Amino acid sequence: MTRTLTLLGATGSIGASTLDLVRRNRDAWQIDALTAHCSAAELAALAIEFGAKLAVVSDESCLPELRDALGSSGIEAAGGRAALVEAAARPVDMTVAAIVGCAGLAPVMAAIERGGTIALANKEALVSAGEMMMEAVSKHGATLLPTDSEHNAIFQCLSGNRMSDVAKITLTASGGPLRTWSAERLHAATPAEAVAHPNWSMGAKISVDSATMMNKGLEYIEAYHLFPVGLEKLGIVIHPQSVIHSMVEFRDRSTLAQLGPSDMRVPIASCLAWPRRMDTPMPALDLAAIGELTFFPPDETRFPATRLAREAIRAGGSAPAILNAANEIAVAAFLAGQIRFTRIAALVEETLARSNDAPRPASLDEVLAVDQSARLQARSLLETNALV
Ligand code: NAD
Ligand code: MG
């Protein structure tokens, strides 16, 4: 049976992994819409290859190039943020949400509001608008399938179990490429060093987030919303091999874990085929070859980001959205060579400290307003060099 699929963020790392699986199962899927921020030539090539009905660039200035590249293919082209939201609102069997950042929030909300089934990789959307998004999911009867490898692992471990029987959910973290670096060395880490992840190949932003451990902080908030067991039952452990993707302990002290290769095609396949299974091109897990699985507690002195995320979700209100927005600005500034690695977390902390203690944003517009003002605050801290 052919199912229809829209892929938001088709030109990214998760987009490429998703399309690789679709390419191997062409009869199973009919692509409706593919989107990108710009990358018009790349997006058009994908749209033509997969016979998409619609291609959308959220940066409207890239629309003429997209139209040119689509030529006489007959594929509809659109541009701008409203067009992106309209694309996400079209009825399809599955939406893969793979835009990076809070920029993905409005289209994800559109897919939720039409009661769709959404494979959610775009963690920043859930961090910024967790309560509102989860309320919309239940109000509109949408289905959220966690695609982030840790949350997909937890989702699989919880299957057939009652949430009330959960004693603890433990997110595993590789610790990133700078895990063993001293505080002094971290200070001078370059963008190239920070994005060189030992186990996973990912987009630049999440690679930096993995190096600072903010990725795990965002994932902690993501888990809080997806699996409502309470913060006291959520933990993090460093597991450098990235073989165990996360685990759930139950009241009887039985722990279920999901293991697999560190390739996002595995959790993406789990979402695409849910509630069934499909083949992936990954080799079988060879535990004897891996040899050792090791575990360490996180070091929040060298990597304060998980502490900041925990404090933000405890504070509630608009704090998680502010944390996320400030982090997006800080990571972009680090990648552009404007700030040092260790200033990323410092900028996030300072932005949180200087933002008003606003109540929880109740609508999409309110979340986007909080996001915008936190970005302005973070940028002005960058410009005034207040954190040197
Ligand atoms: P990426 O940078 O490789 O790709 C991002 C995609 O979003 C691209 O298609 C890009 O054109 C689009 N995009 C970027 N800015 C946009 C904007 N302002 N408006 C609309 N579209 C925009 O990112 P990625 O690594 O594929 O990550 C995507 C999401 O999945 C992130 O939220 C990330 O945290 C999450 N995730 C990624 C991985 C991974 O292995 N890459 C694993 C788990 C979760
Ligand atoms: Mg993850």
Coordinates of C-alpha atoms and ligand atoms in Angstrom, one line a residue:
M1 CA 0.0 0.0 0.0
T2 CA 1.4 3.4 -1.0
R3 CA 1.4 6.1 1.7
T4 CA 1.9 9.8 1.2
L5 CA 4.7 11.6 2.9
T6 CA 5.8 15.2 3.3
L7 CA 9.4 15.9 4.4
L8 CA 10.1 19.3 6.0
G9 CA 13.8 19.9 5.8
A10 CA 14.5 17.6 2.9
T11 CA 18.0 18.9 2.2
G12 CA 19.4 18.3 5.6
S13 CA 21.1 15.3 7.3
I14 CA 17.8 13.8 8.6
G15 CA 16.2 14.7 5.2
A16 CA 18.9 12.7 3.4
S17 CA 18.6 9.7 5.7
T18 CA 14.8 9.7 5.3
L19 CA 15.1 9.9 1.5
D20 CA 17.6 7.1 1.5
L21 CA 15.1 4.9 3.1
V22 CA 12.3 6.0 0.7
R23 CA 14.6 5.5 -2.3
R24 CA 15.0 1.8 -1.2
N25 CA 11.2 1.5 -0.8
R26 CA 9.9 3.5 -3.7
D27 CA 6.6 1.6 -4.0
A28 CA 5.8 2.2 -0.4
W29 CA 5.8 6.0 -0.5
Q30 CA 4.4 8.8 -2.6
I31 CA 6.1 12.1 -1.8
D32 CA 3.7 15.1 -1.5
A33 CA 5.9 18.1 -0.5
L34 CA 9.6 18.6 0.1
T35 CA 10.9 21.7 1.7
A36 CA 14.2 23.5 2.4
H37 CA 15.3 26.9 3.6
C38 CA 17.0 27.7 0.3
S39 CA 19.3 25.1 -1.5
A40 CA 17.0 25.5 -4.5
A41 CA 19.0 23.4 -7.0
E42 CA 19.4 20.5 -4.5
L43 CA 15.7 20.7 -3.5
A44 CA 14.6 20.7 -7.1
A45 CA 16.7 17.7 -7.9
L46 CA 15.2 15.7 -5.0
A47 CA 11.7 16.8 -6.0
I48 CA 12.2 15.6 -9.5
E49 CA 13.9 12.3 -8.4
F50 CA 11.0 11.5 -6.1
G51 CA 8.2 12.8 -8.2
A52 CA 7.1 15.3 -5.4
K53 CA 3.9 17.3 -6.0
L54 CA 5.2 20.4 -4.3
A55 CA 8.6 22.0 -3.5
V56 CA 8.9 24.8 -1.0
V57 CA 11.7 27.1 0.0
S58 CA 11.1 29.0 3.2
D59 CA 13.4 31.8 2.0
E60 CA 11.2 33.5 -0.6
S61 CA 14.2 35.0 -2.3
C62 CA 15.2 31.5 -3.5
L63 CA 11.9 30.9 -5.2
P64 CA 13.0 32.1 -8.7
E65 CA 16.0 29.7 -8.6
L66 CA 13.7 26.9 -7.5
R67 CA 11.3 27.6 -10.4
D68 CA 14.2 27.6 -12.8
A69 CA 15.6 24.4 -11.5
L70 CA 12.2 22.6 -11.6
G71 CA 11.9 23.7 -15.2
S72 CA 9.1 21.9 -17.1
S73 CA 8.8 19.1 -14.5
G74 CA 5.2 20.1 -13.6
I75 CA 6.1 20.2 -9.9
E76 CA 4.5 23.1 -8.1
A77 CA 6.9 25.6 -6.5
A78 CA 6.3 27.9 -3.6
G79 CA 8.3 30.2 -1.3
G80 CA 8.1 32.0 2.1
R81 CA 7.2 31.0 5.6
A82 CA 3.4 31.0 4.9
A83 CA 4.0 28.7 2.0
L84 CA 6.0 26.4 4.3
V85 CA 3.1 26.3 6.8
E86 CA 0.6 25.7 4.0
A87 CA 2.7 22.8 2.7
A88 CA 2.8 21.2 6.2
A89 CA -1.0 21.6 6.5
R90 CA -1.7 19.5 3.3
P91 CA -3.2 16.1 4.2
V92 CA -0.6 13.3 4.1
D93 CA -0.2 9.9 5.9
M94 CA 3.1 10.9 7.4
T95 CA 5.1 14.2 8.0
V96 CA 8.8 14.0 8.8
A97 CA 9.7 17.1 10.7
A98 CA 13.4 17.6 10.0
I99 CA 13.9 21.4 10.0
V100 CA 16.5 22.6 12.4
G101 CA 15.6 25.1 15.1
C102 CA 12.5 26.9 16.2
A103 CA 12.0 27.8 12.5
G104 CA 10.3 24.4 12.3
L105 CA 7.7 25.1 15.0
A106 CA 4.9 26.7 12.8
P107 CA 4.9 24.0 10.2
V108 CA 5.0 21.3 12.8
M109 CA 2.0 22.9 14.5
A110 CA 0.2 23.0 11.2
A111 CA 0.7 19.3 10.7
I112 CA -0.5 18.6 14.3
E113 CA -3.6 20.8 13.8
R114 CA -4.7 18.7 10.9
G115 CA -4.4 15.6 13.1
G116 CA -1.5 14.2 11.2
T117 CA 1.1 11.5 12.0
I118 CA 4.4 13.3 12.6
A119 CA 7.9 11.8 12.8
L120 CA 9.5 14.5 14.9
A121 CA 13.3 15.1 14.6
N122 CA 12.9 18.9 15.1
K123 CA 13.5 18.9 18.9
E124 CA 13.8 22.7 19.2
A125 CA 10.1 23.0 18.3
L126 CA 9.2 20.8 21.2
V127 CA 11.6 22.6 23.6
S128 CA 10.2 26.0 22.7
A129 CA 6.5 25.1 22.8
G130 CA 6.3 21.8 24.7
E131 CA 3.1 22.2 26.6
M132 CA 1.2 23.9 23.8
M133 CA 2.4 21.3 21.3
M134 CA 1.4 18.3 23.4
E135 CA -2.0 19.9 24.2
A136 CA -2.5 20.4 20.4
V137 CA -1.5 16.7 19.8
S138 CA -4.3 15.4 22.1
K139 CA -6.8 18.1 21.0
H140 CA -6.4 17.3 17.3
G141 CA -5.8 13.5 17.6
A142 CA -2.4 13.8 16.0
T143 CA 0.3 11.1 16.5
L144 CA 3.8 12.2 17.4
L145 CA 6.5 9.6 16.7
P146 CA 9.8 10.5 18.3
T147 CA 12.6 10.3 15.8
D148 CA 15.5 11.6 17.9
S149 CA 17.4 8.3 18.6
E150 CA 17.1 8.5 22.4
H151 CA 13.4 9.3 22.4
N152 CA 12.7 6.7 19.7
A153 CA 14.6 4.2 22.0
I154 CA 12.4 5.2 25.0
F155 CA 9.3 5.0 22.8
Q156 CA 10.2 1.5 21.8
C157 CA 11.0 0.4 25.4
L158 CA 7.7 1.8 26.7
S159 CA 5.6 0.0 24.1
G160 CA 3.2 -2.4 25.8
N161 CA 4.1 -0.9 29.2
R162 CA 2.2 1.5 31.5
M163 CA 3.7 4.9 32.2
S164 CA 2.7 4.5 35.8
D165 CA 5.1 1.5 36.1
V166 CA 8.1 3.5 35.0
A167 CA 10.7 4.1 37.7
K168 CA 13.3 5.9 35.6
I169 CA 14.1 7.0 32.1
T170 CA 17.8 7.4 31.3
L171 CA 18.9 9.2 28.2
T172 CA 22.3 8.1 27.0
A173 CA 24.8 10.7 25.7
S174 CA 28.0 10.0 23.7
G175 CA 29.6 13.1 25.4
G176 CA 30.5 14.5 22.0
P177 CA 33.9 15.0 20.4
L178 CA 35.3 17.1 23.3
R179 CA 34.2 14.8 26.1
T180 CA 37.7 14.3 27.5
W181 CA 39.0 17.8 27.0
S182 CA 40.2 19.9 29.9
A183 CA 38.4 23.2 30.7
E184 CA 41.4 25.2 29.4
R185 CA 41.4 23.2 26.1
L186 CA 37.6 23.6 25.7
H187 CA 38.0 27.3 25.8
A188 CA 40.0 27.2 22.5
A189 CA 38.0 24.5 20.7
T190 CA 37.4 25.4 17.1
P191 CA 34.2 24.9 15.0
A192 CA 36.0 22.1 13.1
E193 CA 36.9 20.3 16.3
A194 CA 33.4 20.8 17.7
V195 CA 31.5 19.4 14.7
A196 CA 33.8 16.3 14.4
H197 CA 31.5 13.9 16.2
P198 CA 33.0 10.5 16.8
N199 CA 29.8 8.4 16.3
W200 CA 27.2 10.3 14.4
S201 CA 27.2 12.3 11.1
M202 CA 24.8 15.3 11.6
G203 CA 24.0 18.9 10.6
A204 CA 26.3 21.6 12.0
K205 CA 24.0 23.0 14.6
I206 CA 23.2 19.6 16.4
S207 CA 26.9 18.7 16.1
V208 CA 27.9 21.8 18.1
D209 CA 25.0 21.0 20.5
S210 CA 26.5 17.6 21.0
A211 CA 29.9 19.0 21.8
T212 CA 28.5 21.5 24.4
M213 CA 26.0 18.8 25.7
M214 CA 23.2 21.3 25.0
N215 CA 21.8 18.6 22.7
K216 CA 21.3 16.4 25.8
G217 CA 19.8 19.4 27.6
L218 CA 17.3 19.9 24.8
E219 CA 16.6 16.2 24.7
Y220 CA 16.0 16.2 28.5
I221 CA 13.3 18.8 27.9
E222 CA 12.0 16.9 24.9
A223 CA 11.7 13.7 27.0
Y224 CA 9.9 15.6 29.7
H225 CA 7.2 16.5 27.3
L226 CA 7.0 13.2 25.3
F227 CA 7.1 10.9 28.3
P228 CA 5.3 12.6 31.3
V229 CA 6.9 10.7 34.2
G230 CA 8.2 13.9 35.9
L231 CA 11.6 15.4 36.1
E232 CA 12.7 13.4 39.1
K233 CA 12.5 10.2 37.0
L234 CA 14.5 11.6 34.1
G235 CA 18.3 11.0 34.1
I236 CA 21.3 11.3 31.8
V237 CA 24.3 9.0 31.6
I238 CA 27.4 9.3 29.3
H239 CA 27.9 6.3 27.1
P240 CA 30.7 7.0 24.6
Q241 CA 30.0 4.1 22.3
S242 CA 26.4 5.2 21.4
V243 CA 25.2 1.6 21.2
I244 CA 22.5 1.9 23.9
H245 CA 20.3 4.7 22.7
S246 CA 18.4 5.1 26.0
M247 CA 16.7 2.9 28.6
V248 CA 13.7 2.6 30.8
E249 CA 13.7 1.1 34.3
F250 CA 10.4 -0.2 35.6
R251 CA 9.1 -0.5 39.2
D252 CA 10.2 -4.2 39.4
R253 CA 13.8 -3.0 38.6
S254 CA 13.7 -4.5 35.2
T255 CA 15.4 -2.2 32.7
L256 CA 14.7 -2.2 29.0
A257 CA 17.2 -0.7 26.6
Q258 CA 17.2 -0.2 22.8
L259 CA 20.5 -0.9 21.1
G260 CA 21.5 -0.3 17.5
P261 CA 24.0 1.1 15.1
S262 CA 24.6 4.9 15.5
D263 CA 22.8 5.7 12.2
M264 CA 19.7 7.8 12.2
R265 CA 18.2 5.6 9.5
V266 CA 17.3 3.1 12.3
P267 CA 15.1 5.4 14.3
I268 CA 13.7 7.0 11.2
A269 CA 12.8 3.6 9.8
S270 CA 11.1 2.8 13.1
C271 CA 8.9 5.8 12.6
L272 CA 8.2 5.3 8.9
A273 CA 7.1 1.7 9.4
W274 CA 5.4 2.2 12.8
P275 CA 3.7 0.2 14.2
R276 CA 5.5 -2.4 12.1
R277 CA 9.1 -2.8 11.0
M278 CA 11.0 -2.3 7.8
D279 CA 14.5 -3.2 6.5
T280 CA 17.4 -0.8 6.7
P281 CA 20.7 -1.1 5.0
M282 CA 22.6 -1.2 8.3
P283 CA 24.8 -4.1 9.2
A284 CA 23.8 -6.3 12.1
L285 CA 25.0 -5.1 15.5
D286 CA 28.2 -7.0 16.4
L287 CA 28.5 -6.7 20.2
A288 CA 31.6 -9.0 20.3
A289 CA 33.3 -6.6 17.9
I290 CA 32.3 -3.6 19.9
G291 CA 33.6 -5.3 23.0
E292 CA 32.9 -2.8 25.8
L293 CA 30.0 -0.6 26.7
T294 CA 31.0 2.1 29.3
F295 CA 29.1 4.6 31.3
F296 CA 30.0 7.8 33.2
P297 CA 28.1 10.5 35.0
P298 CA 27.9 13.9 33.2
D299 CA 30.4 16.6 34.2
E300 CA 28.3 19.7 34.5
T301 CA 31.3 21.8 35.5
R302 CA 33.0 21.5 32.1
F303 CA 29.6 21.1 30.3
P304 CA 27.0 23.3 32.1
A305 CA 24.4 23.0 29.3
T306 CA 22.5 20.1 30.9
R307 CA 22.2 22.1 34.1
L308 CA 20.9 25.1 32.3
A309 CA 18.3 23.0 30.5
R310 CA 17.2 21.3 33.8
E311 CA 16.9 24.7 35.4
A312 CA 14.9 26.1 32.5
I313 CA 12.4 23.3 32.5
R314 CA 12.1 23.5 36.3
A315 CA 11.5 27.2 36.0
G316 CA 8.9 26.6 33.3
G317 CA 7.1 29.5 31.7
S318 CA 9.0 30.9 28.8
A319 CA 12.4 29.7 30.1
P320 CA 12.8 26.7 27.8
A321 CA 12.0 28.8 24.7
I322 CA 14.5 31.5 25.8
L323 CA 17.1 28.8 26.4
N324 CA 16.6 27.4 22.9
A325 CA 16.6 30.8 21.2
A326 CA 19.8 31.9 23.0
N327 CA 21.5 28.7 22.1
E328 CA 20.6 29.0 18.4
I329 CA 22.1 32.5 18.4
A330 CA 25.2 31.3 20.4
V331 CA 25.8 28.3 18.1
A332 CA 25.5 30.4 15.0
A333 CA 28.0 32.9 16.4
F334 CA 30.4 30.2 17.4
L335 CA 30.2 28.6 13.9
A336 CA 30.8 32.1 12.4
G337 CA 34.0 32.4 14.5
Q338 CA 32.5 35.3 16.6
I339 CA 32.7 33.6 20.1
R340 CA 34.6 31.0 21.9
F341 CA 33.2 27.5 22.5
T342 CA 32.8 28.0 26.2
R343 CA 30.9 31.2 25.6
I344 CA 28.0 29.3 24.1
A345 CA 26.6 28.1 27.4
A346 CA 27.6 31.3 29.1
L347 CA 25.6 33.3 26.6
V348 CA 22.6 31.1 27.2
E349 CA 22.8 31.5 30.9
E350 CA 23.2 35.2 30.7
T351 CA 20.3 35.6 28.3
L352 CA 18.1 33.5 30.7
A353 CA 19.2 35.7 33.6
R354 CA 18.3 38.9 31.8
S355 CA 15.0 37.9 30.3
N356 CA 11.8 38.6 32.1
D357 CA 10.2 35.8 34.0
A358 CA 7.3 35.6 31.6
P359 CA 4.5 33.1 32.0
R360 CA 4.2 30.1 29.8
P361 CA 3.4 31.2 26.2
A362 CA -0.1 29.9 25.4
S363 CA -0.2 30.3 21.6
L364 CA 2.1 29.9 18.6
D365 CA 2.4 33.7 18.3
E366 CA 3.3 34.1 21.9
V367 CA 6.0 31.4 21.6
L368 CA 7.4 33.1 18.5
A369 CA 7.4 36.5 20.3
V370 CA 9.4 35.0 23.2
D371 CA 11.7 33.4 20.7
Q372 CA 12.3 36.7 18.9
S373 CA 12.9 38.8 22.0
A374 CA 15.3 36.2 23.4
R375 CA 17.2 36.3 20.1
L376 CA 17.4 40.1 20.4
Q377 CA 18.6 39.8 24.0
A378 CA 21.3 37.2 23.1
R379 CA 22.4 39.3 20.1
S380 CA 22.7 42.5 22.1
L381 CA 24.8 40.6 24.7
L382 CA 27.0 39.4 21.9
E383 CA 27.4 43.0 20.5
T384 CA 28.1 44.6 23.9
N385 CA 30.6 41.8 24.5
A386 CA 29.2 41.6 28.0
L387 CA 30.5 38.1 28.5
V388 CA 34.2 38.3 27.7
Ligands
NAD1 P1 20.5 20.2 8.9 O1 21.1 21.5 9.1 O2 21.4 19.1 8.2 O3 19.2 20.4 7.9 C1 18.2 21.3 8.3 C2 17.1 21.3 7.2 O4 16.2 22.4 7.6 C3 17.6 21.7 5.8 O5 16.8 21.1 4.9 C4 17.4 23.2 5.8 O6 17.2 23.7 4.5 C5 16.2 23.4 6.6 N1 16.2 24.7 7.3 C6 17.2 25.3 7.9 N2 16.8 26.5 8.4 C7 15.5 26.6 8.1 C8 14.6 27.7 8.3 N3 14.9 28.8 8.9 N4 13.3 27.5 7.8 C9 13.0 26.4 7.2 N5 13.8 25.4 6.9 C10 15.1 25.5 7.4 O7 19.9 19.6 10.2 P2 19.8 18.1 10.7 O8 21.0 17.6 11.3 O9 19.1 17.3 9.6 O10 18.7 18.3 11.9 C11 17.4 18.5 11.7 C12 16.6 18.4 13.0 O11 16.7 17.0 13.5 C13 17.3 19.2 14.2 O12 16.2 19.7 15.0 C14 18.1 18.2 14.9 O13 18.3 18.6 16.3 C15 17.3 17.0 14.8 N6 18.1 15.7 14.9 C16 19.1 15.5 14.0 C17 19.9 14.4 14.0 C18 20.9 14.1 13.0 O14 21.5 13.0 13.1 N7 21.2 14.9 12.1 C19 19.6 13.4 15.1 C20 18.6 13.7 16.0 C21 17.8 14.9 15.8
MG2 MG 19.5 12.5 19.9

